[in-house]
XYZ file of C-alpha atoms in Angstrom:
414
model
C 0.000 0.000 0.000
C 1.340 3.424 -0.960
C 1.048 5.454 2.256
C 1.484 9.253 2.204
C 5.111 10.130 2.890
C 4.067 12.360 5.808
C 2.682 9.302 7.577
C 5.748 7.197 6.775
C 8.225 9.831 8.000
C 6.116 10.538 11.114
C 6.059 6.828 11.966
C 9.813 6.606 11.417
C 10.421 9.500 13.810
C 8.099 7.863 16.366
C 10.134 4.666 16.510
C 13.547 6.285 16.050
C 16.033 5.869 18.833
C 18.941 3.680 17.857
C 20.881 6.053 15.619
C 22.511 8.079 18.343
C 22.534 9.089 21.980
C 20.350 12.140 21.406
C 17.745 10.126 19.520
C 17.713 7.557 22.302
C 17.081 10.305 24.851
C 14.240 11.726 22.763
C 12.731 8.258 22.410
C 13.022 7.778 26.173
C 11.025 10.968 26.813
C 8.475 9.886 24.197
C 8.223 6.472 25.858
C 7.690 8.062 29.267
C 4.903 10.198 27.807
C 3.207 7.153 26.281
C 3.637 5.246 29.560
C 2.039 8.084 31.527
C -0.920 8.157 29.170
C -1.222 4.367 29.363
C -1.133 4.293 33.183
C -3.721 7.052 33.494
C -6.136 5.324 31.130
C -5.442 1.921 32.746
C -6.144 3.271 36.240
C -9.576 4.520 35.197
C -10.328 1.188 33.527
C -9.662 -0.648 36.809
C -11.163 1.797 39.332
C -14.783 0.959 38.495
C -16.672 -1.799 40.248
C -16.657 -0.674 43.885
C -20.121 0.867 43.622
C -21.648 -2.124 41.851
C -20.093 -4.634 44.251
C -21.332 -2.834 47.360
C -24.728 -2.278 45.772
C -25.177 -5.967 44.938
C -24.152 -7.087 48.417
C -26.369 -4.451 49.994
C -29.395 -5.521 47.959
C -28.817 -9.152 48.914
C -29.827 -8.144 52.468
C -32.228 -5.211 52.118
C -35.370 -4.952 49.950
C -35.690 -2.810 46.861
C -38.681 -0.901 48.309
C -40.164 -0.567 51.801
C -43.758 0.421 52.578
C -44.528 1.364 56.186
C -46.853 3.422 58.327
C -45.840 7.063 58.617
C -46.326 7.010 62.407
C -44.353 3.807 62.925
C -47.453 1.875 64.012
C -48.471 -1.599 62.861
C -50.217 -1.879 59.510
C -53.935 -2.636 59.880
C -53.697 -5.398 57.267
C -50.293 -6.046 55.798
C -51.651 -8.686 53.381
C -53.962 -6.078 51.841
C -51.066 -3.630 51.540
C -48.900 -6.300 49.918
C -51.726 -7.223 47.509
C -52.173 -3.567 46.553
C -48.431 -3.228 45.907
C -48.393 -6.418 43.825
C -50.831 -4.835 41.380
C -47.847 -2.924 40.062
C -46.333 -5.161 37.367
C -42.799 -4.324 38.524
C -43.319 -5.926 41.964
C -42.350 -9.612 42.143
C -42.255 -10.316 45.894
C -43.602 -8.969 49.188
C -42.910 -9.787 52.833
C -43.870 -8.281 56.223
C -41.281 -6.922 58.623
C -40.759 -5.170 61.932
C -37.508 -3.255 62.377
C -36.157 -1.498 65.445
C -32.837 -0.698 67.037
C -31.859 -2.504 70.205
C -28.888 -3.693 72.222
C -27.637 -7.259 71.951
C -25.792 -8.354 75.086
C -23.927 -11.412 76.290
C -22.302 -11.135 79.663
C -20.472 -7.818 79.797
C -20.287 -7.501 75.973
C -22.944 -5.330 74.413
C -23.488 -4.225 70.814
C -26.043 -2.042 69.104
C -27.912 -3.667 66.229
C -30.990 -3.426 64.053
C -33.398 -6.187 65.024
C -35.513 -7.142 62.033
C -38.547 -9.326 62.524
C -39.213 -11.366 59.391
C -41.419 -14.136 58.108
C -38.908 -16.717 56.803
C -41.066 -17.975 53.931
C -42.059 -14.567 52.579
C -38.604 -13.081 53.236
C -37.103 -15.553 50.764
C -39.134 -13.921 47.972
C -37.639 -10.492 48.705
C -33.893 -10.801 49.378
C -31.273 -13.092 47.868
C -29.612 -13.863 51.192
C -32.896 -15.035 52.717
C -33.537 -17.193 49.654
C -30.160 -18.881 50.173
C -30.850 -19.518 53.864
C -34.541 -20.379 53.584
C -34.149 -24.141 54.002
C -31.285 -23.972 56.489
C -30.789 -21.131 58.981
C -34.107 -19.283 58.558
C -35.976 -22.534 58.900
C -34.999 -22.550 62.594
C -36.848 -19.292 63.344
C -39.967 -20.729 64.983
C -42.510 -18.291 66.479
C -42.664 -18.474 70.249
C -39.263 -20.153 70.585
C -37.422 -16.797 70.809
C -34.697 -17.706 68.386
C -32.342 -15.252 66.689
C -29.985 -15.238 63.693
C -26.996 -12.888 64.004
C -24.681 -11.362 61.437
C -21.394 -13.240 61.441
C -19.355 -10.215 62.577
C -21.875 -9.405 65.316
C -21.676 -12.989 66.580
C -17.887 -12.858 66.473
C -17.732 -9.604 68.441
C -20.043 -11.078 71.119
C -18.127 -14.374 71.032
C -21.274 -16.445 70.598
C -22.010 -19.496 68.518
C -25.027 -21.572 67.668
C -26.883 -22.617 70.819
C -25.636 -19.744 73.003
C -27.985 -17.267 74.683
C -28.027 -13.513 74.075
C -30.151 -10.832 75.685
C -32.028 -8.229 73.668
C -32.538 -4.905 75.438
C -35.470 -3.217 73.721
C -35.969 0.556 73.690
C -38.701 2.165 75.756
C -38.629 0.141 78.967
C -41.532 -0.567 81.276
C -42.819 1.438 84.239
C -42.642 -0.262 87.637
C -42.974 0.981 91.236
C -39.187 1.084 91.274
C -39.073 3.265 88.165
C -38.505 2.585 84.471
C -36.930 -0.796 83.915
C -35.463 -1.793 80.531
C -37.342 -4.529 78.715
C -35.089 -7.577 78.419
C -35.644 -10.809 76.569
C -33.335 -13.750 76.184
C -32.915 -15.323 72.739
C -31.189 -18.486 71.554
C -28.732 -18.115 68.686
C -29.784 -20.627 66.014
C -27.379 -19.492 63.266
C -25.460 -16.701 61.587
C -25.423 -15.158 58.134
C -22.562 -13.762 56.061
C -23.618 -11.230 53.432
C -20.083 -10.034 52.649
C -21.188 -6.512 53.639
C -19.547 -5.536 56.931
C -22.180 -2.988 57.940
C -24.940 -5.605 57.939
C -22.827 -8.508 59.162
C -21.881 -6.471 62.239
C -25.160 -4.680 62.946
C -28.143 -6.781 61.874
C -30.057 -9.628 63.513
C -33.145 -11.565 62.385
C -35.945 -12.845 64.597
C -39.409 -14.126 63.724
C -41.921 -11.384 63.023
C -44.333 -12.705 65.687
C -41.586 -12.589 68.326
C -40.651 -9.081 67.172
C -44.257 -7.920 67.597
C -44.276 -9.151 71.232
C -40.797 -7.778 71.955
C -41.466 -4.280 70.608
C -45.147 -4.261 71.683
C -46.792 -3.666 68.330
C -49.950 -5.257 67.004
C -48.275 -6.747 63.926
C -45.900 -6.006 61.054
C -45.046 -2.325 60.763
C -44.172 -2.507 57.085
C -43.990 -4.496 53.872
C -40.799 -4.941 51.900
C -40.921 -5.453 48.148
C -38.738 -6.937 45.443
C -38.780 -5.500 41.919
C -37.978 -6.898 38.490
C -35.442 -4.132 37.903
C -33.714 -2.680 40.953
C -32.574 0.361 38.970
C -36.225 1.416 38.497
C -36.820 1.476 42.247
C -37.212 5.302 42.496
C -39.794 5.325 39.682
C -41.735 2.367 41.071
C -41.639 3.835 44.591
C -43.161 7.053 43.265
C -45.928 5.088 41.515
C -46.651 3.066 44.648
C -46.770 6.219 46.788
C -49.533 7.572 44.568
C -51.508 4.324 44.472
C -51.214 3.443 48.196
C -52.086 6.905 49.493
C -50.480 9.435 51.855
C -51.036 7.363 55.017
C -48.186 5.062 54.019
C -44.568 5.986 53.375
C -42.825 4.352 50.414
C -39.031 4.392 50.432
C -36.716 2.786 47.878
C -33.174 1.555 48.464
C -31.562 4.607 46.857
C -33.159 6.858 49.493
C -32.299 4.492 52.320
C -28.600 4.696 51.415
C -28.595 8.152 49.851
C -25.557 9.523 51.693
C -23.357 6.576 50.793
C -24.203 6.640 47.101
C -23.821 10.418 46.947
C -20.340 10.076 48.479
C -19.399 7.368 45.984
C -20.600 9.514 43.084
C -18.544 12.505 44.270
C -15.491 10.291 44.739
C -15.912 8.861 41.253
C -16.037 12.332 39.729
C -12.944 13.421 41.639
C -11.069 10.302 40.539
C -12.053 10.998 36.941
C -10.709 14.554 37.225
C -7.468 13.398 38.872
C -6.825 10.717 36.272
C -7.656 13.162 33.479
C -5.019 15.525 34.893
C -2.499 12.661 34.968
C -3.237 11.927 31.320
C -3.033 15.658 30.522
C 0.422 15.961 32.115
C 1.627 12.917 30.186
C 0.075 14.188 26.971
C 1.703 17.601 27.255
C 5.032 15.888 27.822
C 4.681 15.209 24.127
C 5.256 18.933 23.608
C 8.802 18.706 24.976
C 9.371 15.496 23.004
C 8.299 17.099 19.744
C 10.221 20.319 20.421
C 13.404 18.302 20.936
C 12.637 16.246 17.833
C 12.113 19.385 15.756
C 15.421 20.789 17.016
C 17.181 17.514 16.240
C 15.603 17.175 12.789
C 16.117 20.722 11.523
C 18.481 19.494 8.820
C 15.976 16.814 7.740
C 13.248 19.450 7.621
C 15.418 21.718 5.489
C 16.198 18.891 3.047
C 12.500 18.025 2.764
C 11.696 21.674 2.101
C 14.350 21.910 -0.634
C 12.862 18.756 -2.214
C 9.517 20.487 -2.479
C 7.761 19.681 0.797
C 5.301 22.383 1.814
C 5.105 23.805 5.351
C 1.786 22.001 5.674
C 3.436 18.652 4.887
C 6.202 19.277 7.437
C 3.594 20.165 10.028
C 1.690 16.953 9.199
C 4.809 14.834 9.788
C 5.218 15.994 13.381
C 1.492 15.919 14.040
C 1.546 12.275 12.931
C 4.443 11.586 15.285
C 2.670 13.098 18.307
C -0.711 11.594 17.428
C 0.812 8.124 17.035
C 2.415 8.431 20.476
C -0.977 9.352 21.949
C -2.759 6.531 20.120
C -0.185 3.933 21.177
C -0.279 5.149 24.789
C -4.085 5.235 24.912
C -4.606 1.820 23.341
C -1.895 0.316 25.546
C -3.578 1.819 28.607
C -7.010 0.491 27.654
C -5.667 -3.012 26.954
C -3.499 -3.045 30.091
C -6.360 -1.741 32.222
C -8.816 -4.313 30.881
C -6.266 -7.078 31.417
C -5.942 -6.079 35.077
C -9.676 -5.473 35.486
C -10.654 -8.932 34.281
C -7.980 -10.608 36.437
C -8.074 -8.383 39.533
C -9.539 -11.225 41.620
C -6.311 -13.163 41.000
C -3.764 -10.318 40.965
C -4.788 -8.562 44.199
C -4.877 -11.698 46.426
C -1.456 -12.673 45.054
C 0.006 -9.256 45.962
C -1.664 -9.380 49.397
C -0.133 -12.794 50.104
C 3.237 -11.670 48.773
C 3.369 -8.500 50.888
C 1.357 -9.863 53.854
C -1.069 -6.940 53.729
C -4.802 -6.455 53.268
C -5.826 -3.658 50.918
C -9.488 -3.701 52.025
C -9.840 -4.789 55.673
C -13.422 -5.845 56.315
C -13.520 -3.956 59.624
C -12.856 -0.654 57.832
C -14.356 -0.955 54.362
C -17.781 -2.160 53.322
C -16.279 -4.967 51.243
C -13.182 -7.094 51.715
C -12.101 -7.800 48.139
C -11.049 -5.573 45.267
C -13.910 -5.331 42.754
C -13.698 -4.378 39.109
C -16.425 -3.649 36.618
C -15.106 -2.090 33.380
C -17.784 0.027 31.716
C -17.521 1.493 28.240
C -19.271 4.618 29.524
C -16.280 5.283 31.796
C -13.403 4.049 29.618
C -14.402 5.636 26.297
C -14.530 9.257 27.611
C -11.045 9.093 29.190
C -9.670 7.440 26.036
C -11.191 10.158 23.866
C -9.854 12.878 26.189
C -6.406 11.264 26.031
C -6.464 11.251 22.229
C -7.714 14.844 22.027
C -5.063 16.112 24.470
C -2.354 14.232 22.584
C -3.475 15.832 19.335
C -3.587 19.315 20.857
C -0.098 18.828 22.286
C 1.274 18.334 18.759
C -0.028 21.589 17.311
C 2.549 24.096 18.544
C 5.729 22.017 17.944
C 4.427 21.004 14.513
C 3.715 24.610 13.648
C 7.239 25.545 14.743
C 8.649 22.814 12.526
C 6.766 24.186 9.538
C 8.390 27.608 10.125
C 11.965 26.305 9.817
C 13.848 28.119 7.031
C 15.949 25.711 4.862
C 18.848 28.135 4.301
C 19.199 28.949 7.973
C 18.927 25.309 9.018
C 21.586 24.153 6.564
C 24.025 26.984 7.215
C 26.063 25.073 9.803
C 25.506 21.551 8.471
């Protein structure tokens, strides 16, 4: 194929570096620029996934939508409320619940937790974790037996295991001649659950909904939790249900329940995008110094090309090709390198942790304990395009300077 000579010469300058010490130095700077672009693009390719991983683990424990009485009282007829919610075609499951904060104590150890009263059979239609434990752990929650299932981290902090007794200290207390006495009830631990989400594993406990009604002195379930076909449509469906169920009930979807966390993640993602864009920009504008040094080194070549009939526009195209090729190589290398890491991060990170004897995501600090990755074209394509655009812009000034070289002046001392 007969390529334009501007492209051929530009490609030759891009891969030059063995002819002399100066050329090797120029190629080194060009390589560093391409490496910086590649690392910036690769970092953005790998950084995604944290939000999706936490979201999936969160939604394995909590429902997509909750419907409850605005005053916190028991629903008059939770089955009727669930039936009314099921008329929405997006709703696929419904289950009653009672939720309240309490203290879980064993001996001198005491931890705060959310006590959630559930119906094991219906709960399995709402959350993935309950569906997994339906025929094992949740099966042991028998009404009237005062059994409890603890999060694995909560059980570990209280140093309890299956068969041990824990005491639930409910809020409110009861009035006696001696004053207000806390309401205490002893429960038997019949199992634990591990959701992989530290917040719930360390601060959530399940009991039967009938036991929860007696413990917290309510007439019945205080709310109904719902599962949807598409969890991403939860805000829209919640708005529709609010209109159909009336103002007496409050409808809250999972995005509102965890609004602060998701807002923080979104801000962090934007900041990371800006930081990585700046890294790519610095690497891209390193191409300016590379091209300026190349133009200085190739003044004689430019003069010879001009005397052979090359126009200033052609000379400018040669150096624009050189800079653009560096940007393209760096960007594509970064995308490929980033995707390679992203799709193998579950192997790479544990290997590094074992090698260095460290833990990058301790479960007691972070919401998840493993490094997630979820490459999305919507995140990778913009940074790749920005990298290419910045690389192209970085070539304009040096290329223009090259086109202004005068042949007679350049050849005077050759």
